[in-house]
Amino acid sequence: MNGWKLTYHDFVPKQELLRETLTTLGNGYIGTRGAACETGPSDIHYPGTYIAGVYNALPTKIAGKTIYNEDFVNCPNWLVFRYKIDDGPWFHYFEAIILDYKLELDMHNGVLSKHFRFQDTKGRITSITHQRIVSMADPHLMAFVYTFRPENYAGKITIFTGLDGQVVNGGVERYKQLNNKHLVPVDVGKFGEDGIYLRSKTTHSKIKISEAMRTFAYKDHKRFFPELNLVQFGRHSCMHELVLDVQKNHRYSVEKIVAVYTSKDQGITDDLQEAIQKAGQAHSFSQLYDNHKQKWKKLWSLFDIELDGDDFFQKVLRLHTFHLLQTASCHNQSIDAGMPARGLHGEAYRGHIFWDELFILPFYDIRAPEISRALLMYRYRRLGAAKKYAAQHGYKGAMYPWQSASTGDETTQIMHLNPLSGNWGPDYSANQRHVSAAIAYNVWKYYYASADDQFLQDYGAEMIIEIAHFWSSISEYNTKTGRYDISGVMGPDEFHEKYPDSKEGGLKNNAYTNVMAVWVIEKALFILDHLLSPKKRKVLLSKAGINQQELERWHDITKKMTIVIDENGIISQFEGYMDLEELDWDYYKEKNNNIHRIDRILKAEKKSPDYYKVSKQADVLMLFYMLREETLEHIFEKLGYQFDPSIFEKNFDYYYPRTSHGSTLSLVVHSYVCSIFKHKSNTLKLFKEAMESDIYDTQGGTTCEGIHTGVMAGTIDVFLRVFAGLEILHDKIGLNPDLPESWKAVRFQICHKNVRFKIAIDSKCLKIEAKPKSKTEETPSGIPVQIKHSTYQLVPEKLYTFSL
């Protein structure tokens, strides 16, 4: 199983939080961190369970202000499993001698396993095996089996296992000053002969969460029926107590099966009864595991990338794929939830949905577009909220919030804690209006890859048109320059929130924002003119309140938007950027071990990044990541600006040394941009750094709080676009491979416009087979594919080989 397993051979307290994130199990509906079930939350362990779309808002008084934060709720802990031998203490890793230890995540089968042996103070040695799943076959089921083998003693093992609702959101250190108790108890109780249940409710959003649990016991693989005592700790938690009479070298297993439903779930009337019924139907861990493995096998057949010649890249490609599928999967079609920037893996960013979807949806577009569609429907259902948000700021159309949670209202914090100084300060990041462009971009890219015309007609066109209306509304005509300006915004950079000494947040003419505004408006005009029927066009324009005069304004904006660019082709990140001071990078690198968050370092010194040419992540360069060269050339020349292909390298050379990569997304973008001007060594170097960022937590503690879904999807996107040379064109796919010398072969599948392609690449040849996705699809006589610069017509289900 080379490249399928993430394995740790020791217990290292300082690394446990990171490992818990990386060994999280989920299925798109629910995720549970890979925390040890034998202990509760501490500085070393943090058990967390999160259900897609379950948020709750609480007020906190900070710096003299009452602020509300809508959090991704840490749901009741179903992992609880405590035990002791005879009258000894409850097992704890620090109070025993760990003789052997192995923690292993099997990504192929979606199972987390742990094996360890420990010796207690009386010299008793116990061998432990633990297996855990969060079912991919049934999103409401989770289970584990815990096996004891006494090696040199006989006696009694007393076990407490159950459901704990006395949990808070405490997984992010800098949030701990905020109110964090989101759950109140509703009911606990017993069902059947071996079942218990716990029902909780969020304090403000009033979402009910029901967990029902059954406990089974086995001796040497044969089920037996020890007495199960129901132990209640108030209304917040309930436990099963069972006592095992154990003999030396026999195996004793306890299975725990848990069903979870919420009052948000579609098509149910009673979440508690659904949970009880689902748990009651489950017969064994092995049965659930068999179904679970089959579902993962099917997913891997669609999503796996096989790489020969580099074990590290192979493993991390699968790790990234695994965690993306655990965050959003086939089950998301029935869930009203977006893609949290930190997955179902932790509480960083409070589980909110950002622009990171821009990097993520292409991962699904070309493999399982129905998942992309489900995530885009989350945005469509909040179109009304986006229109209301725009109106509140005096704009028309749809202005999506920078951070979104349950309702689609703006959930960005207004105060930010600097962990270096311990001070709270204003947060202006809600001014990142470019999130609306990202949503329009994702709608178009999904349609482009899937040919889902029904989605475009029913939902997507309306979203793009309303977003274009917003960009027109926020654009102001400047009579002095004869061009349109966009003011009061922040770009992807994020370090520059406002102009030096200004009391108001926002910048003018951010290049990325302005170009993407033009791109969105052009796409909206194209859809109106070419993809909608006259009747549908009239309906959508009427619904959006757009008249002919407004459409003429749109055309004018696409010819007169401002881009600040000098005679050398350097695009100014925003108007006034070139007037800022240069930062003494050598000084700060020598003074600090890590300068990724140079903004916090400067603010702790009572300075501000607003004064310096310093960026958190790619801003101008994002344009080169997003848009094809011919698209950028078209936009620039239509706006009256000179465009030269050397613009890519010139701007990379200017901005790269001024960027701290405070977001790992920056490494993804820079790696791709390097590839455009064929800088192979730097491309691979930056790509490797991006691949290392989560598995090694290179930013020093951020991965402990949740994975970075954007960088995980972005690395896979770069892998295919750069090294496999994959290009998604209008009517075909293109392939122009450029594998590093050490890579022997690459194999993967993609789907484009209902045709599935199997592709294999090595140093000498490219093999490809095309097959309609469904037998119900009309089989075309020829399927176009562009290999390097030539187009070929492939006969379906025939294997072709091309020399490289």
mmCIF file of N, CA, C and O in Angstrom, residues 13 86 143 145 159 191 298 300 308 324 326 329 331 349 377-378 401 405 479 530 534 579 616 621 674 682 692 698 758:
data_model
loop_
_atom_site.group_PDB
_atom_site.id
_atom_site.type_symbol
_atom_site.label_atom_id
_atom_site.label_comp_id
_atom_site.label_asym_id
_atom_site.label_seq_id
_atom_site.Cartn_x
_atom_site.Cartn_y
_atom_site.Cartn_z
ATOM 1 N N PRO A 13 3.910 14.361 22.580
ATOM 2 C CA PRO A 13 2.868 15.305 23.017
ATOM 3 C C PRO A 13 2.809 16.594 22.206
ATOM 4 O O PRO A 13 1.717 17.078 21.874
ATOM 5 N N ASP A 86 -8.602 -3.220 37.323
ATOM 6 C CA ASP A 86 -8.932 -3.471 38.740
ATOM 7 C C ASP A 86 -9.233 -2.145 39.424
ATOM 8 O O ASP A 86 -10.051 -1.379 38.938
ATOM 9 N N ALA A 143 -18.152 4.921 13.984
ATOM 10 C CA ALA A 143 -17.966 3.722 14.804
ATOM 11 C C ALA A 143 -16.499 3.529 15.137
ATOM 12 O O ALA A 143 -15.613 3.994 14.405
ATOM 13 N N VAL A 145 -13.830 0.345 17.240
ATOM 14 C CA VAL A 145 -13.661 -0.876 18.014
ATOM 15 C C VAL A 145 -12.364 -0.731 18.802
ATOM 16 O O VAL A 145 -11.343 -0.294 18.264
ATOM 17 N N ILE A 159 -14.869 0.011 32.176
ATOM 18 C CA ILE A 159 -14.902 0.932 31.029
ATOM 19 C C ILE A 159 -16.074 1.894 31.169
ATOM 20 O O ILE A 159 -17.191 1.493 31.501
ATOM 21 N N PHE A 191 -32.245 3.529 25.099
ATOM 22 C CA PHE A 191 -33.175 2.858 24.198
ATOM 23 C C PHE A 191 -32.695 1.426 23.988
ATOM 24 O O PHE A 191 -31.500 1.138 23.972
ATOM 25 N N LYS A 298 -14.726 3.300 -4.581
ATOM 26 C CA LYS A 298 -15.353 3.969 -5.722
ATOM 27 C C LYS A 298 -14.840 5.402 -5.872
ATOM 28 O O LYS A 298 -14.563 5.868 -6.985
ATOM 29 N N TRP A 300 -11.940 6.624 -4.851
ATOM 30 C CA TRP A 300 -10.546 6.622 -5.297
ATOM 31 C C TRP A 300 -10.443 6.285 -6.782
ATOM 32 O O TRP A 300 -9.515 6.752 -7.476
ATOM 33 N N ASP A 308 4.623 7.566 -9.943
ATOM 34 C CA ASP A 308 5.778 6.686 -9.758
ATOM 35 C C ASP A 308 7.044 7.530 -9.728
ATOM 36 O O ASP A 308 7.251 8.383 -10.610
ATOM 37 N N LEU A 324 -9.883 16.504 1.283
ATOM 38 C CA LEU A 324 -10.881 17.249 0.521
ATOM 39 C C LEU A 324 -12.170 16.449 0.395
ATOM 40 O O LEU A 324 -13.268 16.986 0.568
ATOM 41 N N GLN A 326 -13.214 14.229 2.424
ATOM 42 C CA GLN A 326 -13.849 14.137 3.739
ATOM 43 C C GLN A 326 -14.593 15.430 4.079
ATOM 44 O O GLN A 326 -15.526 15.416 4.880
ATOM 45 N N SER A 329 -18.184 15.732 -0.116
ATOM 46 C CA SER A 329 -18.240 14.448 -0.807
ATOM 47 C C SER A 329 -19.567 14.313 -1.541
ATOM 48 O O SER A 329 -20.337 15.269 -1.665
ATOM 49 N N HIS A 331 -22.168 13.163 -0.480
ATOM 50 C CA HIS A 331 -23.298 13.433 0.409
ATOM 51 C C HIS A 331 -23.694 14.908 0.427
ATOM 52 O O HIS A 331 -24.781 15.247 0.899
ATOM 53 N N TYR A 349 -10.610 30.054 11.699
ATOM 54 C CA TYR A 349 -11.499 30.853 10.846
ATOM 55 C C TYR A 349 -12.964 30.621 11.206
ATOM 56 O O TYR A 349 -13.861 30.948 10.431
ATOM 57 N N MET A 377 -24.599 25.710 -5.030
ATOM 58 C CA MET A 377 -25.974 25.945 -4.597
ATOM 59 C C MET A 377 -26.015 26.593 -3.217
ATOM 60 O O MET A 377 -26.948 27.343 -2.900
ATOM 61 N N TYR A 378 -25.019 26.301 -2.379
ATOM 62 C CA TYR A 378 -24.908 27.014 -1.098
ATOM 63 C C TYR A 378 -24.845 28.521 -1.365
ATOM 64 O O TYR A 378 -25.486 29.326 -0.665
ATOM 65 N N PRO A 401 -20.423 38.310 1.090
ATOM 66 C CA PRO A 401 -19.563 38.657 2.227
ATOM 67 C C PRO A 401 -18.217 37.966 2.125
ATOM 68 O O PRO A 401 -18.104 36.884 1.543
ATOM 69 N N ALA A 405 -21.271 32.035 6.708
ATOM 70 C CA ALA A 405 -21.513 30.879 7.577
ATOM 71 C C ALA A 405 -22.901 30.316 7.279
ATOM 72 O O ALA A 405 -23.123 29.734 6.236
ATOM 73 N N THR A 479 -13.923 61.629 -14.012
ATOM 74 C CA THR A 479 -13.950 62.575 -15.141
ATOM 75 C C THR A 479 -12.548 63.081 -15.491
ATOM 76 O O THR A 479 -12.312 63.486 -16.634
ATOM 77 N N HIS A 530 -25.524 35.278 -25.659
ATOM 78 C CA HIS A 530 -25.285 34.038 -26.407
ATOM 79 C C HIS A 530 -25.837 32.764 -25.755
ATOM 80 O O HIS A 530 -26.013 31.773 -26.460
ATOM 81 N N PRO A 534 -34.225 34.696 -25.468
ATOM 82 C CA PRO A 534 -34.732 36.066 -25.277
ATOM 83 C C PRO A 534 -35.666 36.169 -24.070
ATOM 84 O O PRO A 534 -35.618 37.161 -23.321
ATOM 85 N N ASP A 579 4.419 54.238 -3.894
ATOM 86 C CA ASP A 579 4.888 55.304 -3.003
ATOM 87 C C ASP A 579 5.256 54.788 -1.614
ATOM 88 O O ASP A 579 5.760 55.542 -0.779
ATOM 89 N N LYS A 616 1.240 39.635 2.102
ATOM 90 C CA LYS A 616 1.030 38.344 2.750
ATOM 91 C C LYS A 616 1.086 37.216 1.732
ATOM 92 O O LYS A 616 1.619 36.142 1.982
ATOM 93 N N LEU A 621 -0.165 38.762 -8.918
ATOM 94 C CA LEU A 621 0.140 37.481 -9.573
ATOM 95 C C LEU A 621 -1.057 36.547 -9.615
ATOM 96 O O LEU A 621 -1.075 35.588 -10.396
ATOM 97 N N CYS A 674 5.547 30.651 -11.896
ATOM 98 C CA CYS A 674 6.899 30.288 -12.326
ATOM 99 C C CYS A 674 6.882 29.405 -13.565
ATOM 100 O O CYS A 674 7.721 29.526 -14.452
ATOM 101 N N ASN A 682 12.509 26.569 -9.818
ATOM 102 C CA ASN A 682 11.752 27.365 -8.852
ATOM 103 C C ASN A 682 10.312 26.878 -8.758
ATOM 104 O O ASN A 682 9.707 26.882 -7.686
ATOM 105 N N GLU A 692 4.450 20.580 1.490
ATOM 106 C CA GLU A 692 4.939 20.341 2.849
ATOM 107 C C GLU A 692 4.157 21.111 3.906
ATOM 108 O O GLU A 692 4.230 20.796 5.094
ATOM 109 N N THR A 698 4.326 23.828 8.408
ATOM 110 C CA THR A 698 5.475 24.713 8.247
ATOM 111 C C THR A 698 5.222 26.131 8.738
ATOM 112 O O THR A 698 6.174 26.892 8.933
ATOM 113 N N LYS A 758 -9.126 8.531 -19.179
ATOM 114 C CA LYS A 758 -8.066 7.868 -18.445
ATOM 115 C C LYS A 758 -6.750 8.255 -19.104
ATOM 116 O O LYS A 758 -6.584 8.078 -20.317
#
